[in-house]
PDB file of C-alpha atoms and ligand atoms in Angstrom:
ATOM      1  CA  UNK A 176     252.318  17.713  42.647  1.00  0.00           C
ATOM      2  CA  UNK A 177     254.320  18.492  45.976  1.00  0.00           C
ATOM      3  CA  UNK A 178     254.669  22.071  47.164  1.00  0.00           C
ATOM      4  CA  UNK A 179     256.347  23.712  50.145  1.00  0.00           C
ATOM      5  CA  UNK A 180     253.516  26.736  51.281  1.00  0.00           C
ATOM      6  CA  UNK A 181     254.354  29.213  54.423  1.00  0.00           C
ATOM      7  CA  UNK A 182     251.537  31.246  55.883  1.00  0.00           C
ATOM      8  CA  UNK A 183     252.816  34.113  57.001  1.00  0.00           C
ATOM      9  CA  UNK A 184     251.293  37.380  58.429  1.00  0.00           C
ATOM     10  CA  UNK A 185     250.643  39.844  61.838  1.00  0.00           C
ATOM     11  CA  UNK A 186     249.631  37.300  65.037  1.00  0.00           C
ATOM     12  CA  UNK A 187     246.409  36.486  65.664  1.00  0.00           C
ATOM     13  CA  UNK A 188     244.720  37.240  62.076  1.00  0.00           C
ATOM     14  CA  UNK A 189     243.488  33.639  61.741  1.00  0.00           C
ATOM     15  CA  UNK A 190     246.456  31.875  60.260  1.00  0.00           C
ATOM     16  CA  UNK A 191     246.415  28.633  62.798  1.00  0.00           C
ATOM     17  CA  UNK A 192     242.766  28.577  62.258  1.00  0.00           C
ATOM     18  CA  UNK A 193     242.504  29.107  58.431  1.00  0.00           C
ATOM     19  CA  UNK A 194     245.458  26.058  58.759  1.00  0.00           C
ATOM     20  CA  UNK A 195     243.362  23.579  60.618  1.00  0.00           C
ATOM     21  CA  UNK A 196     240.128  24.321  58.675  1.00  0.00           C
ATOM     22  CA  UNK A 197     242.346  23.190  55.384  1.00  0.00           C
ATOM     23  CA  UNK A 198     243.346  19.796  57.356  1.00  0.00           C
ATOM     24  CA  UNK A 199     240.491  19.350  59.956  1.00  0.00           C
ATOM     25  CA  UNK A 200     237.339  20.792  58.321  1.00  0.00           C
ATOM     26  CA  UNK A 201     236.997  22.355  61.990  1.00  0.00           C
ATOM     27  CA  UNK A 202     237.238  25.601  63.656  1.00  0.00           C
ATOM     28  CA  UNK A 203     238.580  25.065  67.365  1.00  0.00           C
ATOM     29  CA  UNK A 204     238.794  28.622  68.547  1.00  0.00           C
ATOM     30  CA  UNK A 205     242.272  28.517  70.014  1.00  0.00           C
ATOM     31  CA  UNK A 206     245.463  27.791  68.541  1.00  0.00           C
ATOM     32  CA  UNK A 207     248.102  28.402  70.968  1.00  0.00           C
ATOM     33  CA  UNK A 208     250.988  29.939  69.419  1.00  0.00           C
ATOM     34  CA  UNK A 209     253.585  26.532  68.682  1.00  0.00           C
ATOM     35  CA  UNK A 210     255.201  26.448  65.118  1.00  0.00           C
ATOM     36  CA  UNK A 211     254.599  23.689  62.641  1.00  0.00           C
ATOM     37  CA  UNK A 212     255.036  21.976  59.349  1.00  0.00           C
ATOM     38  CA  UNK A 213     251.759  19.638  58.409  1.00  0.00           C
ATOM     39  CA  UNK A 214     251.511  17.913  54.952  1.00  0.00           C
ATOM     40  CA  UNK A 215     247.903  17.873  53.594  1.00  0.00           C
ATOM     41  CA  UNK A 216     247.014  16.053  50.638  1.00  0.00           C
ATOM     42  CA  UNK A 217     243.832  16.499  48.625  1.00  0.00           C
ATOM     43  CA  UNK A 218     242.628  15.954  44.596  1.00  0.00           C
ATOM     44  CA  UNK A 219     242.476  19.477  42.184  1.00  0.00           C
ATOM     45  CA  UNK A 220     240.845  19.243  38.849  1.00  0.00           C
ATOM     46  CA  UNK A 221     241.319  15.263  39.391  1.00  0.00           C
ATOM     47  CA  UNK A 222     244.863  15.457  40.537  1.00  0.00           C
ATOM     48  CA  UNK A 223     246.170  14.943  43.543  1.00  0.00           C
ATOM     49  CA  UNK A 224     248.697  17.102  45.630  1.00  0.00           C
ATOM     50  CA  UNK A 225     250.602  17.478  48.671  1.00  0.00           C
ATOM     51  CA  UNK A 226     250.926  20.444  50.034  1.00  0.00           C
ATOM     52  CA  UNK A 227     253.281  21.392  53.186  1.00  0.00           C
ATOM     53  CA  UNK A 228     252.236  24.095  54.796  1.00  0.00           C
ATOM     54  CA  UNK A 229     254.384  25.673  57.134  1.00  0.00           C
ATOM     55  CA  UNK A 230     252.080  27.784  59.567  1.00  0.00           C
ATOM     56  CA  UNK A 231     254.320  30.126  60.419  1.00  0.00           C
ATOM     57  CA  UNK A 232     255.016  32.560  63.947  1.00  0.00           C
ATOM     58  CA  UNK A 233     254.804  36.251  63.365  1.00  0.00           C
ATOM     59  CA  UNK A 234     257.537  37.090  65.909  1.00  0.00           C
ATOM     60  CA  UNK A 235     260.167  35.061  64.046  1.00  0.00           C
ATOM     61  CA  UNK A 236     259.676  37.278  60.886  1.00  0.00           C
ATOM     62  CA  UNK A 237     260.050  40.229  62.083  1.00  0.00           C
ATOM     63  CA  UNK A 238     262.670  39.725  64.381  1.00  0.00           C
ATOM     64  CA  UNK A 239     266.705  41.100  63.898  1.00  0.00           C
ATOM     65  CA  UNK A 240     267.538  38.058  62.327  1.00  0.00           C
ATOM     66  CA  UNK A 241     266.628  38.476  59.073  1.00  0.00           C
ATOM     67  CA  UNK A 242     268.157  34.920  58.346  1.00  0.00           C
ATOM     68  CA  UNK A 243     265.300  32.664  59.254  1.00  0.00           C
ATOM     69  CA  UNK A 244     262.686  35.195  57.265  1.00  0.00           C
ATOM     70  CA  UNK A 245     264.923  34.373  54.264  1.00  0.00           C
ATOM     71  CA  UNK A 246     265.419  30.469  54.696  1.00  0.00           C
ATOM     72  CA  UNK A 247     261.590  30.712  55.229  1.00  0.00           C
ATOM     73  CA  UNK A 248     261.410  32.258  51.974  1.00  0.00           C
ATOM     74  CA  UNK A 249     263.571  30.293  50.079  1.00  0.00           C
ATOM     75  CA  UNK A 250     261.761  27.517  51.532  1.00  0.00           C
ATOM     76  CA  UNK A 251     258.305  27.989  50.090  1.00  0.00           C
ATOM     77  CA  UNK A 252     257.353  27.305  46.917  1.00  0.00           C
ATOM     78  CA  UNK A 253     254.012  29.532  47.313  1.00  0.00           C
ATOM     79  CA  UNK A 254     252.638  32.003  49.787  1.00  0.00           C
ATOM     80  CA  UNK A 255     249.299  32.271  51.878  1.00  0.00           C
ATOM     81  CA  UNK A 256     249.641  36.024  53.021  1.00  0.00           C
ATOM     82  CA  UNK A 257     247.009  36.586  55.834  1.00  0.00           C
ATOM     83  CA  UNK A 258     245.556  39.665  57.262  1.00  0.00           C
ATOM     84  CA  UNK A 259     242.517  40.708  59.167  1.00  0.00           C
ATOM     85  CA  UNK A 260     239.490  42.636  57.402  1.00  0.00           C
ATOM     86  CA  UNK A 261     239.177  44.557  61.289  1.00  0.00           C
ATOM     87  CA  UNK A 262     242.659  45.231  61.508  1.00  0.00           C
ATOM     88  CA  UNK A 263     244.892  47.626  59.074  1.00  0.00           C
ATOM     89  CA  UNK A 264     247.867  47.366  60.713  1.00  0.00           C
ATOM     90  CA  UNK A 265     248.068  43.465  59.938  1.00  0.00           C
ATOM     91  CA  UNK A 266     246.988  44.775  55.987  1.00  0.00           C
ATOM     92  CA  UNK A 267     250.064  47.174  56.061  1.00  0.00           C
ATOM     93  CA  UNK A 268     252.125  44.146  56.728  1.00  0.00           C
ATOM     94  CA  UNK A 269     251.197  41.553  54.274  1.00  0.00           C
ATOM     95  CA  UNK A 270     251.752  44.878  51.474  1.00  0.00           C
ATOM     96  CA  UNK A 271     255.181  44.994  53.260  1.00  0.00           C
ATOM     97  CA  UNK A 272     255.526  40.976  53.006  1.00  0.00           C
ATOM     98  CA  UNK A 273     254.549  41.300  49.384  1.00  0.00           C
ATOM     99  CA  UNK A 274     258.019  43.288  48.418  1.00  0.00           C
ATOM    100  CA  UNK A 275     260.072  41.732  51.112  1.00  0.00           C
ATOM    101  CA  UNK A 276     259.073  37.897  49.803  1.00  0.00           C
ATOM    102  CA  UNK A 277     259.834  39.539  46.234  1.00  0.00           C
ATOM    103  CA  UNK A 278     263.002  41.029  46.948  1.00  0.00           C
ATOM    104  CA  UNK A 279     264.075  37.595  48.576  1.00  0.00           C
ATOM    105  CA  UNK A 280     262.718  35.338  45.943  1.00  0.00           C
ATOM    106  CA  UNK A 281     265.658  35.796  43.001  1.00  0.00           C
ATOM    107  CA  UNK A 282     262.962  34.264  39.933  1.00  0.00           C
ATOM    108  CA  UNK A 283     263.177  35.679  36.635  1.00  0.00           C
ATOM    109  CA  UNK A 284     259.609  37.387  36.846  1.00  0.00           C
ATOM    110  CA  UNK A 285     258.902  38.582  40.272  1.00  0.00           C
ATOM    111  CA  UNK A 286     255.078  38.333  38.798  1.00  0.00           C
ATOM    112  CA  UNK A 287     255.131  34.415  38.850  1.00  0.00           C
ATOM    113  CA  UNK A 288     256.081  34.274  42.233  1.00  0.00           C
ATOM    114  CA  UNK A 289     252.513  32.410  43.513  1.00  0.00           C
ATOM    115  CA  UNK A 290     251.273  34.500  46.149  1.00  0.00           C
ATOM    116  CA  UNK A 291     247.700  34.515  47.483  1.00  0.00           C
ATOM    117  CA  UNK A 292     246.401  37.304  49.697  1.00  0.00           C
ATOM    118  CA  UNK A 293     243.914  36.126  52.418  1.00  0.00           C
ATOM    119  CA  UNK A 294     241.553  38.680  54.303  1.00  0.00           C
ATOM    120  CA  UNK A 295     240.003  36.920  57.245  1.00  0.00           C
ATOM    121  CA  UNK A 296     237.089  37.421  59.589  1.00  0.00           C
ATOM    122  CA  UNK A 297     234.492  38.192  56.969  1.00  0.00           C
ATOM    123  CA  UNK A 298     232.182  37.782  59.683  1.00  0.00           C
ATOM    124  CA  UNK A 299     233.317  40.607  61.642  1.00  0.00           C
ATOM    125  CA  UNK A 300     231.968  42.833  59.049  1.00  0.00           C
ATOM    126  CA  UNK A 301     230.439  45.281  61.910  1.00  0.00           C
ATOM    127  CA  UNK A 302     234.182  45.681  62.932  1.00  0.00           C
ATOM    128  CA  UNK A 303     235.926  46.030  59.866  1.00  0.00           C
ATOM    129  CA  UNK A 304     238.113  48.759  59.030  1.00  0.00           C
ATOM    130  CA  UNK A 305     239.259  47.312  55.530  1.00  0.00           C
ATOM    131  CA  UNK A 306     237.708  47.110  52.625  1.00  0.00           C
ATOM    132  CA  UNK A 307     236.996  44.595  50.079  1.00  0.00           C
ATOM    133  CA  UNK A 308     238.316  47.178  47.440  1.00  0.00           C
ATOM    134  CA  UNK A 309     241.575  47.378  49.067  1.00  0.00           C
ATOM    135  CA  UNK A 310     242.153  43.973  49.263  1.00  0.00           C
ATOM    136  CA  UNK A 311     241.377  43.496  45.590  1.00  0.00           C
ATOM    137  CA  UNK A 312     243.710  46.886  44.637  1.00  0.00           C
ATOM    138  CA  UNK A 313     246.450  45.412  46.525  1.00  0.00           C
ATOM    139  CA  UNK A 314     245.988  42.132  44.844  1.00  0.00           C
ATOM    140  CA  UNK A 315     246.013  43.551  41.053  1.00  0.00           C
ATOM    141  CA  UNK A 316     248.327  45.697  41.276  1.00  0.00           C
ATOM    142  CA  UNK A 317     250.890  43.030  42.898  1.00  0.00           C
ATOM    143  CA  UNK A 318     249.974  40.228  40.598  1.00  0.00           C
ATOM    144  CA  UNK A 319     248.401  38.237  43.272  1.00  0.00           C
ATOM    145  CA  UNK A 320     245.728  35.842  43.991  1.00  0.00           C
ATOM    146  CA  UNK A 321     242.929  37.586  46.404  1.00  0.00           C
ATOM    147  CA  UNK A 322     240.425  35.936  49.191  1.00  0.00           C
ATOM    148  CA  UNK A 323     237.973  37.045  51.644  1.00  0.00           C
ATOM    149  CA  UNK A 324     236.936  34.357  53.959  1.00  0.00           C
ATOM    150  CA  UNK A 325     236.204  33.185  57.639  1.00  0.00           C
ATOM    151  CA  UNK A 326     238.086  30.533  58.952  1.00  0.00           C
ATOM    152  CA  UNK A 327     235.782  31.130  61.599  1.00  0.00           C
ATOM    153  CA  UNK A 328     232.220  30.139  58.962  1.00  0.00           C
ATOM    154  CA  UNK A 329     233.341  29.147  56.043  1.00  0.00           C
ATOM    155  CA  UNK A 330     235.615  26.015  55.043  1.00  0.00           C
ATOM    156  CA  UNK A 331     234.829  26.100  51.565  1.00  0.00           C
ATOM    157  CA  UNK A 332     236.039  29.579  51.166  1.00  0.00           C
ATOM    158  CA  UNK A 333     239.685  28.565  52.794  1.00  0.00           C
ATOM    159  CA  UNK A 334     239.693  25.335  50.612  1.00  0.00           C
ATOM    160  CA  UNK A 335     239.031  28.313  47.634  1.00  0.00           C
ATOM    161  CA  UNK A 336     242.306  29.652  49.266  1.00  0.00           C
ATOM    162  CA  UNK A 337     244.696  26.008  48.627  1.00  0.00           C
ATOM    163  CA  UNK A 338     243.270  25.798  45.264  1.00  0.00           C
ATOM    164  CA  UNK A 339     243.911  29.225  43.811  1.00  0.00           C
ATOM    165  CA  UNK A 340     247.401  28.891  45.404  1.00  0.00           C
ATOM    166  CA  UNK A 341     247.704  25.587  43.112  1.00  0.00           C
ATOM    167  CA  UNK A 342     246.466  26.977  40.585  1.00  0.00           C
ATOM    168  CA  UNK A 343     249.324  29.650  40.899  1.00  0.00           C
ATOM    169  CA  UNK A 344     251.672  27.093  41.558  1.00  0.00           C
ATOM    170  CA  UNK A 345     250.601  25.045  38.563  1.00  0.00           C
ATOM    171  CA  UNK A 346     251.124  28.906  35.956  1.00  0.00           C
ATOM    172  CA  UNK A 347     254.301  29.296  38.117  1.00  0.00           C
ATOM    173  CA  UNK A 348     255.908  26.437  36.489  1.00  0.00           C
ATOM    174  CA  UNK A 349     257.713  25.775  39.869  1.00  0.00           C
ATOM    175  CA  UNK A 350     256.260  22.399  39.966  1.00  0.00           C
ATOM    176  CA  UNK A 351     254.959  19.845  37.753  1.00  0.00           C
TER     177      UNK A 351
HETATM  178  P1  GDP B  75     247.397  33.453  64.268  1.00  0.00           P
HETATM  179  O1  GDP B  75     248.152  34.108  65.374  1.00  0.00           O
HETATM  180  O2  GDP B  75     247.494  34.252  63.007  1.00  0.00           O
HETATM  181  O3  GDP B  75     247.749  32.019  64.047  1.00  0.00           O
HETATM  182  O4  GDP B  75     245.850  33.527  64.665  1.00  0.00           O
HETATM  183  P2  GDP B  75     244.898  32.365  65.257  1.00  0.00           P
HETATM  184  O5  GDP B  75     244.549  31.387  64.194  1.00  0.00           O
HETATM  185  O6  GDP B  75     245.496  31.831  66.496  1.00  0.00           O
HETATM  186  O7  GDP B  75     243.586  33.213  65.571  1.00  0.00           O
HETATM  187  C1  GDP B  75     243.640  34.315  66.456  1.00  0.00           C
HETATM  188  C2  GDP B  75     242.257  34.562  67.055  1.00  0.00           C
HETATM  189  O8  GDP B  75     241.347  34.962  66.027  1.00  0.00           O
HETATM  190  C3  GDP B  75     241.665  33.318  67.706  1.00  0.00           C
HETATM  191  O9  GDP B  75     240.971  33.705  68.863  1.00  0.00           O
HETATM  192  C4  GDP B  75     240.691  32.794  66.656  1.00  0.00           C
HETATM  193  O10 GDP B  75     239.616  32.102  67.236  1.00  0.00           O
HETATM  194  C5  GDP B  75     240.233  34.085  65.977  1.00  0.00           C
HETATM  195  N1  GDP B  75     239.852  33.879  64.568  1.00  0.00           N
HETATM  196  C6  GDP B  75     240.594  33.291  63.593  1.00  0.00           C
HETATM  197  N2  GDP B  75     239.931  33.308  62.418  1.00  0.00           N
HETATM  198  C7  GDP B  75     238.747  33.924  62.646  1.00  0.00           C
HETATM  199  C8  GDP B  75     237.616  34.260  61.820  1.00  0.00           C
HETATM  200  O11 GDP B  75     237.553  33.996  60.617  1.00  0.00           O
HETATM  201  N3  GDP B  75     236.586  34.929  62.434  1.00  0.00           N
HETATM  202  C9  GDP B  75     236.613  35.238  63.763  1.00  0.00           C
HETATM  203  N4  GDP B  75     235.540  35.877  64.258  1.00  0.00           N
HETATM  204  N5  GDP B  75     237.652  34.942  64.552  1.00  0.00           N
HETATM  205  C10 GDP B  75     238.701  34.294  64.009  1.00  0.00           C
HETATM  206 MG1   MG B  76     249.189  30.750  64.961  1.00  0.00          MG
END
């Protein structure tokens, strides 16, 4: 299977680090702020697939010109939708991704389109301002995939991230 993924989300909420965990195993710290396109394979359920992930700059999404946001979209076959557990402005935005990504996306079912919400920096739990709860509300009542994890601890929990989105990929029928 070969999929086209864009993380998206506010700056700094982890998703250059939650990007090079997937492909390096590592977490570095600092990520500067280029733009790129890396293709990661790895084997799900004994099958293997490549993914493309597209880690993505926050500026350019939110900018006036609405026209890369929707080549972006129409881009992607699946969405890693990142936010930070001590920051509720960058939750606000991935709800507001959520509709926009929807509204873009002309499928039949607006359901299937495979999205997978990602709240980082579990391990700032002394600093965090949203809950769990939230994250799993948001989730259910969007039809989407939800994640806590640390990019910063935790590389099994973001590989947990790349499979669910297969998974959604795979019930998505956007791919074979
Ligand atoms: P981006 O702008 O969304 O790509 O964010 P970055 O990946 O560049 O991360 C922004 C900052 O948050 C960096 O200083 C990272 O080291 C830090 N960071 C990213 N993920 C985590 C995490 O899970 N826990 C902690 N404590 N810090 C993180
Ligand atoms: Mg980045």
């Amino acid at each position: 299977m070969d999929a086209n993924i864009v993380v998206m989300g506010m700056e700094s909420v982890g998703k250059s680090a939650l990007t090079v965990r997937l492909l390096t195993r590592r977490f570095i710290g600092e990520y500067g702020d280029i733009e790129s396109i890396y293709s990661h394979s790895f084997i799900v359920d004994g099958r293997a697939v490549t993914l493309n992930i597209w880690d993505s700059h926050y500026s350019q999404d939110f900018s006036a010109d609405s026209s890369l946001f929707e080549k972006k979209v129409r881009w992607a076959d699946g969405f890693v939708l990142v936010y930070s557990i001590c920051d509720r402005a960058s939750f606000n935005t991935v709800s507001w991704l959520i509709q926009t990504i929807k509204s873009n996306k002309d499928c039949l079912s607006t359901d299937k389109v495979p999205i997978v919400i990602v709240g980082n920096k579990r391990d700032l739990h002394h600093r965090r301002t949203v809950t769990s709860e939230e994250g799993r509300l948001l989730a259910l009542n969007t039809h989407c995939q939800f994640y806590e994890v640390s990019a910063a601890e935790n590389y099994h929990s973001v590989l947990m991230v790349f499979h669910g989105l297969v998974d959604r990929l795979k019930d998505a029928k956007l791919t074979t």
